[in-house]
XYZ file of C-alpha atoms in Angstrom:
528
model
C 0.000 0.000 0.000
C 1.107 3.472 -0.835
C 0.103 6.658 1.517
C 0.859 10.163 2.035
C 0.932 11.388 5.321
C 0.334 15.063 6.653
C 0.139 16.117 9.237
C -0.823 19.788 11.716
C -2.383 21.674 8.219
C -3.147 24.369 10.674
C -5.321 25.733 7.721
C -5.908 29.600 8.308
C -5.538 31.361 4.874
C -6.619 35.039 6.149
C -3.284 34.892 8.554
C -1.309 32.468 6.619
C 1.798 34.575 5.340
C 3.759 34.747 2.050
C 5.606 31.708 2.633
C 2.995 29.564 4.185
C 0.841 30.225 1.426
C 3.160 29.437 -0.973
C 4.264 26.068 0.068
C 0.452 24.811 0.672
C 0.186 26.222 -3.035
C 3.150 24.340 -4.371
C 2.577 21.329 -2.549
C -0.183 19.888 -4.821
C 1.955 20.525 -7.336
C 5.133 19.123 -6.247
C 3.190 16.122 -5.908
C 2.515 15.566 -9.285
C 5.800 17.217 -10.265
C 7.612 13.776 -8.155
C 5.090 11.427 -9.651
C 3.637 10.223 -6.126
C 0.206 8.336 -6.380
C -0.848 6.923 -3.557
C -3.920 4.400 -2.647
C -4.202 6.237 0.715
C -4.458 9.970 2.013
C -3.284 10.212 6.061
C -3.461 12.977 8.079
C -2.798 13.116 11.143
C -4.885 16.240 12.930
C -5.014 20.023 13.804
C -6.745 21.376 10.447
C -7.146 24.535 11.865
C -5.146 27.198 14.116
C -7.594 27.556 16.880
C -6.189 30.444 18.652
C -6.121 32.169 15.132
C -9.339 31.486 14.138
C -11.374 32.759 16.851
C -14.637 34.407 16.455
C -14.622 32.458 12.729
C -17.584 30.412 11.684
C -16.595 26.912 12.382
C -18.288 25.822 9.177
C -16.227 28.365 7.076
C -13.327 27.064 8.324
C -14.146 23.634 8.208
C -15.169 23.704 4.542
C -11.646 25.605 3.341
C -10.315 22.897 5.579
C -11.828 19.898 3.694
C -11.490 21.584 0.298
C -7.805 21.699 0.945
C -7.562 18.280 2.012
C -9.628 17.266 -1.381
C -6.911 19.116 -3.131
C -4.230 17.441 -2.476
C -6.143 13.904 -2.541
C -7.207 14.767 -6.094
C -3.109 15.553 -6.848
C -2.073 12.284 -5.810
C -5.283 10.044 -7.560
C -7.430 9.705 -4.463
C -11.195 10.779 -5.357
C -12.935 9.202 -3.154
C -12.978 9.828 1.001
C -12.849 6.080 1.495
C -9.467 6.787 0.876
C -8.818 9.943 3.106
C -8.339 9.283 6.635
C -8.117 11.698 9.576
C -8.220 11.748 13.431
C -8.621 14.790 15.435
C -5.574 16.789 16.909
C -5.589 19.546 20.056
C -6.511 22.387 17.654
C -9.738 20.376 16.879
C -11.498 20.675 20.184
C -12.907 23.599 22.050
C -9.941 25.785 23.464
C -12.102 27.657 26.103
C -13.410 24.460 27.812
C -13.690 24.020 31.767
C -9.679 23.484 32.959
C -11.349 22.623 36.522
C -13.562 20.027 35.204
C -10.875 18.813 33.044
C -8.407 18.520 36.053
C -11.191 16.620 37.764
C -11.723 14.236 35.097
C -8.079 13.745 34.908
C -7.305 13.340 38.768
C -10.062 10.180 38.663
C -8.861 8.661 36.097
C -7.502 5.082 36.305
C -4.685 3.737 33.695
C -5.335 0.440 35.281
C -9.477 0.516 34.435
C -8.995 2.909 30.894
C -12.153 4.235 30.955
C -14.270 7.583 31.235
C -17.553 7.824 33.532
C -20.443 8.358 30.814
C -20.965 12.060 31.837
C -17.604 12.921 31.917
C -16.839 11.335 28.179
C -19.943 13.082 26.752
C -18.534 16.961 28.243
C -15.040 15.621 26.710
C -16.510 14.483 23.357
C -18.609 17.558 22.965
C -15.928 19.422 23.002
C -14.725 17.932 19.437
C -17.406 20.391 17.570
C -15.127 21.838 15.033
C -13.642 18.187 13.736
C -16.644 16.635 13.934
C -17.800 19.533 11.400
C -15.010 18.379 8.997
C -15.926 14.760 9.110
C -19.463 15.786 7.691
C -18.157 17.665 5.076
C -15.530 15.220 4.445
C -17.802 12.235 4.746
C -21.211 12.840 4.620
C -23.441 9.883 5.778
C -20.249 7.543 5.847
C -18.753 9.541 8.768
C -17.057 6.525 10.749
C -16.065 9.312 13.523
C -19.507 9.905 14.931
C -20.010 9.807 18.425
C -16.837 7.867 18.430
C -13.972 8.152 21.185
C -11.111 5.831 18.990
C -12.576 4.173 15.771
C -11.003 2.078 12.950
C -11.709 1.118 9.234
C -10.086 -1.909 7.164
C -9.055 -0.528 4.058
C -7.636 -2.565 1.222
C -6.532 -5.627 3.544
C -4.995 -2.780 5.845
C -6.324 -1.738 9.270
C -6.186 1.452 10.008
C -6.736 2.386 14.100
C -7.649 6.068 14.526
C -6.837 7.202 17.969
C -8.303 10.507 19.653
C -5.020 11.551 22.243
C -6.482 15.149 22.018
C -9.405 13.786 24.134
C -7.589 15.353 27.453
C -5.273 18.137 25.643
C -6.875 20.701 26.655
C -4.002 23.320 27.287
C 0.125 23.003 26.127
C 0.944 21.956 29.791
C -1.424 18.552 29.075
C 1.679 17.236 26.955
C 2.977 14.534 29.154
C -0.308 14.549 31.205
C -2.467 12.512 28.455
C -5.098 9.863 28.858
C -6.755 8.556 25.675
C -9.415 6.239 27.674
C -7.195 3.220 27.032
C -10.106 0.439 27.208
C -11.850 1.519 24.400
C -8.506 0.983 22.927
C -8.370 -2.138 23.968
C -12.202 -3.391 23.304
C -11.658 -1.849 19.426
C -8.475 -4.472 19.026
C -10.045 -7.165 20.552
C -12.769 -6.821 17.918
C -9.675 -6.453 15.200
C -8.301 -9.374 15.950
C -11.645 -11.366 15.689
C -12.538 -9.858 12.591
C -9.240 -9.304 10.519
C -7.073 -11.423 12.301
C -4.390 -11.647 9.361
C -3.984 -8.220 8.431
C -1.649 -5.321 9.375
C -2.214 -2.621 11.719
C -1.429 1.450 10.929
C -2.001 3.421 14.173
C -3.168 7.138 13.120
C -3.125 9.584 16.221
C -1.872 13.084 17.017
C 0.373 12.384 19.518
C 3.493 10.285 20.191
C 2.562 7.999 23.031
C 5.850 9.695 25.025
C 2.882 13.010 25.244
C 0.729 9.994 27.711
C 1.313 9.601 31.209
C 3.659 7.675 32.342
C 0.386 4.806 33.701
C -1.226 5.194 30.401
C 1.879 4.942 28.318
C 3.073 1.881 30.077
C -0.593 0.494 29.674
C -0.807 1.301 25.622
C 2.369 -0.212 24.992
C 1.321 -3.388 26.761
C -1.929 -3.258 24.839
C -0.243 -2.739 21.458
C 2.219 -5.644 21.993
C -0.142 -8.491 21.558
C -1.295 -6.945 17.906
C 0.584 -6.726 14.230
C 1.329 -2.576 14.644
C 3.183 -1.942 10.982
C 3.110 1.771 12.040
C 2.215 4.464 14.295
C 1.691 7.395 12.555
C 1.929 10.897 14.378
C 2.151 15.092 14.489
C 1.933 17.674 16.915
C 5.615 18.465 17.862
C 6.041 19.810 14.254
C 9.149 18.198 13.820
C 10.285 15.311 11.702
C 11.405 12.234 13.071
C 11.490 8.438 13.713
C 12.039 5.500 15.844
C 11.676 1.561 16.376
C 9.898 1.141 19.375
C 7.854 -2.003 20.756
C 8.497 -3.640 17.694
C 7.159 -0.913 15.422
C 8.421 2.000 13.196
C 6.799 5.404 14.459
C 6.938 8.395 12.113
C 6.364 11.937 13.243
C 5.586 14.549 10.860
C 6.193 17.874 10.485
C 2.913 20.739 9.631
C 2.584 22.023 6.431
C 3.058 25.714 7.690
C 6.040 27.751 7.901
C 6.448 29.193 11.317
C 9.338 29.849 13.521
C 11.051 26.427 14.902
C 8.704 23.778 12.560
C 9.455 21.635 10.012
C 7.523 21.529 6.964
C 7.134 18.232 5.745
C 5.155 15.061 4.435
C 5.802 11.715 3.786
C 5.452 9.321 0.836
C 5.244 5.710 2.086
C 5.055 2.391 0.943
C 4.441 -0.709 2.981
C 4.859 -3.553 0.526
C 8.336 -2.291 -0.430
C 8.883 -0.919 3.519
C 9.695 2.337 1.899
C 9.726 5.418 3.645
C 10.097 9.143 2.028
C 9.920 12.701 3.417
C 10.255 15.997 1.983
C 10.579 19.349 3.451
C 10.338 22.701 2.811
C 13.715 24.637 2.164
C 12.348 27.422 0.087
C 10.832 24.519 -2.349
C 9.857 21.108 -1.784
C 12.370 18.870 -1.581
C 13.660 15.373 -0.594
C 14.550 15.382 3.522
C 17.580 13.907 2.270
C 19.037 13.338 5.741
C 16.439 11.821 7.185
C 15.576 9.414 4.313
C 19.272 7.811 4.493
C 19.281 7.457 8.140
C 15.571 5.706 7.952
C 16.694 3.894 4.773
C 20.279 2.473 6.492
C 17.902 1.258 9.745
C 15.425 -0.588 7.621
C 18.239 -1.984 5.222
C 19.783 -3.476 8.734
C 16.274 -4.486 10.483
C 13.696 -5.299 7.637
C 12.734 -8.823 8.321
C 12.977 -10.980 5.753
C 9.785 -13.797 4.712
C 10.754 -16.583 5.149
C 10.846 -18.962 2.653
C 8.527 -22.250 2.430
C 11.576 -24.702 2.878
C 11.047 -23.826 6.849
C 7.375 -25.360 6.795
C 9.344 -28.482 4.867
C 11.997 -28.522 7.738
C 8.658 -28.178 10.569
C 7.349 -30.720 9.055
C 10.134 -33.119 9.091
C 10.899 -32.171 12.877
C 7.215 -33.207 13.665
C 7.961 -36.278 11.963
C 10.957 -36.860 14.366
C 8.892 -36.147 17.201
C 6.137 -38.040 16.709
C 8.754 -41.103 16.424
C 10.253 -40.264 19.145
C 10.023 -42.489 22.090
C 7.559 -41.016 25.015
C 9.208 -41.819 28.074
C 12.791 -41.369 27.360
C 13.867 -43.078 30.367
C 11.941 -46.438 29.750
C 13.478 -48.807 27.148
C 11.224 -50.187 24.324
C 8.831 -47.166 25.217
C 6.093 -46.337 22.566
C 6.432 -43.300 20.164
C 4.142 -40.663 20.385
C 2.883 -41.279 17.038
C 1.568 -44.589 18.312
C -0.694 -42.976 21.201
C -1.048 -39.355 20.172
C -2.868 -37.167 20.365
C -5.432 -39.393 22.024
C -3.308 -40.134 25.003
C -3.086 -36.206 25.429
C -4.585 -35.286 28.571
C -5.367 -31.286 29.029
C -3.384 -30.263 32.332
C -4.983 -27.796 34.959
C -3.148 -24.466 34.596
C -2.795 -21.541 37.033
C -2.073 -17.697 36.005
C 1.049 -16.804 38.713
C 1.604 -13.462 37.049
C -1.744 -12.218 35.873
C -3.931 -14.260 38.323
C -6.591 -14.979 35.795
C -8.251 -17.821 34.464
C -6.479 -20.008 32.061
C -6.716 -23.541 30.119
C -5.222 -25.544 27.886
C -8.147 -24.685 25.266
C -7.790 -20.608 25.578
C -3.529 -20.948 26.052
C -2.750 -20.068 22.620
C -5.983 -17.313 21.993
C -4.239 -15.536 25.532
C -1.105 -15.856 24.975
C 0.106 -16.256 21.007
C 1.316 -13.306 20.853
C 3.795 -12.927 24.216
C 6.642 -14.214 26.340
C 5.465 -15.937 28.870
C 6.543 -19.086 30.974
C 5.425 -22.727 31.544
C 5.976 -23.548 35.021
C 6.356 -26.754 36.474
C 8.276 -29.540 39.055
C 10.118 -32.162 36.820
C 8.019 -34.999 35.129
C 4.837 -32.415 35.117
C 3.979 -32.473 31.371
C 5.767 -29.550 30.465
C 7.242 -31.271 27.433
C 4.342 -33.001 26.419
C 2.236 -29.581 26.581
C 4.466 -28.059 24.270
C 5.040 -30.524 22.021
C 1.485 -31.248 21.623
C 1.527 -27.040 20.578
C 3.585 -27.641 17.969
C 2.571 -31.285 16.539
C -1.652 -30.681 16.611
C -1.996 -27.081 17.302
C 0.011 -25.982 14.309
C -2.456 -26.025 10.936
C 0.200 -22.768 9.773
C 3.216 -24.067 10.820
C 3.987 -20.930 12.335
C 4.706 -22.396 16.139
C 8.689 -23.851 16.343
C 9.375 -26.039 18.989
C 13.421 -26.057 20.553
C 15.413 -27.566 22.807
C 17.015 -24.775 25.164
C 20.271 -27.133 24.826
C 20.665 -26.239 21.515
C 21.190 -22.677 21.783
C 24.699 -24.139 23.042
C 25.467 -26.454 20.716
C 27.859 -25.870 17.685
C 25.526 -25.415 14.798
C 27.493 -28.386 12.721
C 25.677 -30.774 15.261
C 22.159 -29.254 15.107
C 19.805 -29.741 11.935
C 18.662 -27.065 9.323
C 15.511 -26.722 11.442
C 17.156 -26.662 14.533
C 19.519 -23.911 12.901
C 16.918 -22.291 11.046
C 14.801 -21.817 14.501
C 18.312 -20.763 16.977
C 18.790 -18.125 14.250
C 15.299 -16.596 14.397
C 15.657 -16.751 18.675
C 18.714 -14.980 18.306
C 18.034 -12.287 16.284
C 20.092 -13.163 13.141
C 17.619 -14.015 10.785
C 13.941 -12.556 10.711
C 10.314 -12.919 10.199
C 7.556 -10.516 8.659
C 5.183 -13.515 10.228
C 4.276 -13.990 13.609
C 6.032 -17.248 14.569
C 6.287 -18.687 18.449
C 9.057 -20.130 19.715
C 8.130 -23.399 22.445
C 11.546 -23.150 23.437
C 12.006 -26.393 26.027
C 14.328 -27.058 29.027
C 15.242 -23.441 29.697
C 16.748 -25.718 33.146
C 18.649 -27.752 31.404
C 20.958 -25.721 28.888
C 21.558 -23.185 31.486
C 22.125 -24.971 35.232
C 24.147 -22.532 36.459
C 25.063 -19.770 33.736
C 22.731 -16.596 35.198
C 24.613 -13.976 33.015
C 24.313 -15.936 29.825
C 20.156 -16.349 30.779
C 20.077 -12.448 30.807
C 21.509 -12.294 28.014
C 19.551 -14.603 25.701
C 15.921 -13.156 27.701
C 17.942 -9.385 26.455
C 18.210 -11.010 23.238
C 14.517 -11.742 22.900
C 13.455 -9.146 24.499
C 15.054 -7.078 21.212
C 12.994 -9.632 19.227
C 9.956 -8.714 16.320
C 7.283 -10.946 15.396
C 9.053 -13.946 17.572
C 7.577 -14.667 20.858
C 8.910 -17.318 23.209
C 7.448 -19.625 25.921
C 9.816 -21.360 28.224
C 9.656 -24.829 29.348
C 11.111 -24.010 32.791
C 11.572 -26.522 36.145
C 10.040 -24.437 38.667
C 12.709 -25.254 41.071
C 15.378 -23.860 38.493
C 13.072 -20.900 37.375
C 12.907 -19.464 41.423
C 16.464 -20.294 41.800
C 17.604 -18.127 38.613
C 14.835 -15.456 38.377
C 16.066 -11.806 37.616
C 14.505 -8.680 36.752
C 15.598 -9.195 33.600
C 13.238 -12.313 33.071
C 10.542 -10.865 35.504
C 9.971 -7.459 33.126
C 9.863 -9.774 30.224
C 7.380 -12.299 30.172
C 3.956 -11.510 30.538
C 2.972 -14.401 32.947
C 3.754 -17.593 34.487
C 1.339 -20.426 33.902
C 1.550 -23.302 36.253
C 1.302 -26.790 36.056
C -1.157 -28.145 38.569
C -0.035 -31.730 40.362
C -2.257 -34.496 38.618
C -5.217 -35.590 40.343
C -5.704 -39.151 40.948
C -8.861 -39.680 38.569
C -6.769 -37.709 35.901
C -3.379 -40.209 36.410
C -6.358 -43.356 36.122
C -7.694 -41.828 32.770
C -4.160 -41.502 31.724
C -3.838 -45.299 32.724
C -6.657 -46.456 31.205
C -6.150 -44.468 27.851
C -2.524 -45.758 27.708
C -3.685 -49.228 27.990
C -6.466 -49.006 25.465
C -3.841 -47.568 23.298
C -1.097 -49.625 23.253
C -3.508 -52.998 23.665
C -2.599 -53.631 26.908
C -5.944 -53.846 29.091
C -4.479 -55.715 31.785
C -2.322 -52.173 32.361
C -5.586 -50.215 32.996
C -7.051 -53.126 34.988
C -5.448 -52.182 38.055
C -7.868 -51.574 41.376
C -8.235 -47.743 41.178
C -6.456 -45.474 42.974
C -7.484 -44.409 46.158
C -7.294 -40.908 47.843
């Protein structure tokens, strides 16, 4: 996908100035002049200068606004607003709103629960008049913004995630103060992930989430990490810049008006190639040149490659070795689990350590797919046989790995291309557009006593994108060896409960039935 992203038009034409004027005249032009088409128009808030502007008609300068906007759409072959996409920025809401009330609403306001008391989010969204004026000239009937504290749109196999973060900027001292009402946040990628599970995320807002709280930062970037986030997409400081963060390229634009200290720019982007262009103003429009070789020289060292089919053929084969692979290691003449799987399988009672929530074998992977987290448990407790069972019947996409911990320190000459081909993606020297987990086993066993080289592979994940890890861990081992390290990693500890002793009889009797050995399960049953 191809966009162009603007952001902070601060439209005002009657106080504009020579040179402002000029480069919002030129800049439809340029765009043609550089040949840049795009399938998407972003822009990322603050169509008008509020302070400016007051004592305007709102609808006066929401309709130069929007014809603007339709300009430069038309310049680059967008004619339709499907295709235009805007969220609302500080200079979009009410500047003369109550401070006290707003200090109120601010002091009661949880990071931990993310929401807004229904009176206080109506006084908040009300105050949204002038933007919500643009979206029905922009729109019309299709305005997805009504009413609407966040929203989001899938566009072309692309999700696009419009954030409000001017809900609480109410003065220039709220930067750093911000609360967006981080629940709705959540509850709109919930529903993203049920719907258009597959495709990739662009996050539109005003604001860089370093303008949040430090609570409601903390609690967006721990929402965010469980989703595909291509891009966040942002304006207000007027400056240009970027920076990988949570596993994510963020781009802040400049405004496209020329004032003292600001950078006038936009940005030509495109996804499929992971492409990114700006240009500024420097008495024309031209290529940011330095910017666009230092983004170009981090991409050319991080873009993750796809990788190729031949690692499905290599999963395969390793699920062929483990399914012939005896079942109890330590008893000779043992079956294989291909001769009693999955039907032998019996689904382990799990606790939540961490997160204290409940948690089963059936909702593991829907919880946790997308994080580090650890599986817990004394020696002989099923760990093993959990995760292999992940990654030999739970795998339809082949895009959950299984490892042995021990191999991480093992020459690679003695491992196999899979085992290889999995140590390299763990490590950080090859890489994935696709979301693949990592059941990496016996965490206990490759590193007995070796604390600083734990910290450093859990550093070396913790670097990771699109690879997420859970550890097969001994719980004796994990207490013994836990850092902060490992601790700020992983998102929780799930527990193996101790088998009951109707559970270890249905194993019995299933094993028996299996292998055609009644007389096995024909044992008096155990008593309590």
């Amino acid at each position: 996908m191809k966009f162009l992203h603007l952001s902070d038009l601060h439209f005002s034409p009657e106080t504009d100035g020579r040179t402002t004027r000029k480069l919002r005249q030129t800049l439809p032009e340029k765009l043609k002049e550089y040949h840049i088409q795009a399938d998407e128009l972003l822009i990322t808030g603050d169509y008008r200068h509020a302070l400016l502007q007051k004592g305007m008609s709102l609808d006066e300068v929401a309709e130069s606004s929007v014809n603007y906007i339709r300009k430069v759409a038309s310049a680059i072959g967008i004619v339709s607003p499907e295709h235009i996409h805007i969220i609302p920025g500080n200079h979009d809401r009410e500047r003369d709103s109550d401070a006290t009330r707003s200090k109120k609403i601010r002091a009661a306001y949880s990071s931990d629960n993310g929401t807004f008391p229904p009176d206080d989010f109506l006084y908040l969204r009300a105050q949204f008049t002038f933007f919500d004026t643009v979206c029905e000239k922009l729109y019309g009937s299709d305005n997805f913004w009504k009413n609407a504290l966040h929203t989001y749109r899938c566009v072309d196999s692309t999700v696009f995630l419009y954030l409000n973060t001017a809900i609480m900027h109410n003065q220039d001292k709220d930067r750093g103060n911000l609360v967006i009402g981080n629940d709705k946040l959540d509850l709109l990628l919930e529903d993203i992930k049920d719907k258009y599970p597959d495709f990739p995320l662009i996050i539109l807002a005003h604001h860089s989430p370093d303008m949040f709280t430090k609570h409601e930062k903390e609690a967006v970037e721990e929402i965010l990490r469980s989703y595909p986030v291509k891009l966040y997409l942002c304006g207000d400081s007027h400056e240009v810049w970027w920076r990988q963060v949570n596993g994510y390229l963020e781009i802040t634009m400049g405004c496209i008006k020329h004032t003292k200290g600001t950078e006038a720019a936009f940005l030509f982007g495109d996804t499929k190639a992971n492409v990114y262009t700006a240009f500024h103003w420097a008495k024309a429009w031209e290529p940011f040149e330095y910017f666009n070789n230092e983004l170009a020289n981090h991409l050319k060292k991080s873009t993750p490659i796809l990788l190729s089919s031949s690692l499905q053929k290599m999963a395969e084969e390793e699920q062929r070795r483990i399914q012939n692979d005896v079942l109890l290691p330590w008893m000779k003449g043992s079956v294989s689990y291909r001769a009693v799987f999955p039907k032998l399988f019996i689904e382990p009672e799990l606790a939540s350590i961490k997160l204290r929530w409940p948690v089963s074998y059936k909702n593991l992977l829907e919880k946790y797919r997308q994080q580090h987290i650890i599986i817990l448990g004394e020696a002989g407790a099923g760990k093993t046989t959990l995760l292999r069972t992940l990654f030999l019947y739970q795998n339809s996409d082949y895009q959950i790995l299984y490892l042995r911990a021990s191999c991480l320190n093992s020459a690679p000459e003695h491992l196999s291309n899979y085992e290889n081909m999995v140590r390299s993606l763990l490590l950080g020297t090859e890489k994935t557009e696709e979301s693949k987990l990592i059941l990496l086993d016996g965490i206990d066993e490759a590193y007995i006593q070796d604390t600083a080289a734990l910290d450093d592979l859990i550093k070396k994940i913790q670097a990771l994108t699109n690879v997420f890890v859970w550890f097969g861990w001994r719980a004796e081992h994990y207490y013994k060896r836990e850092t902060m390290v490992t601790r700020h990693l992983v998102t929780d500890i799930i527990a193996l409960q101790p088998w009951s002793t109707d559970l270890a009889q249905t194993y019995i009797t299933i094993y028996a039935e299996q292998v055609r050995q009644k007389q096995i399960g024909a044992v008096k049953k155990w008593s309590d």
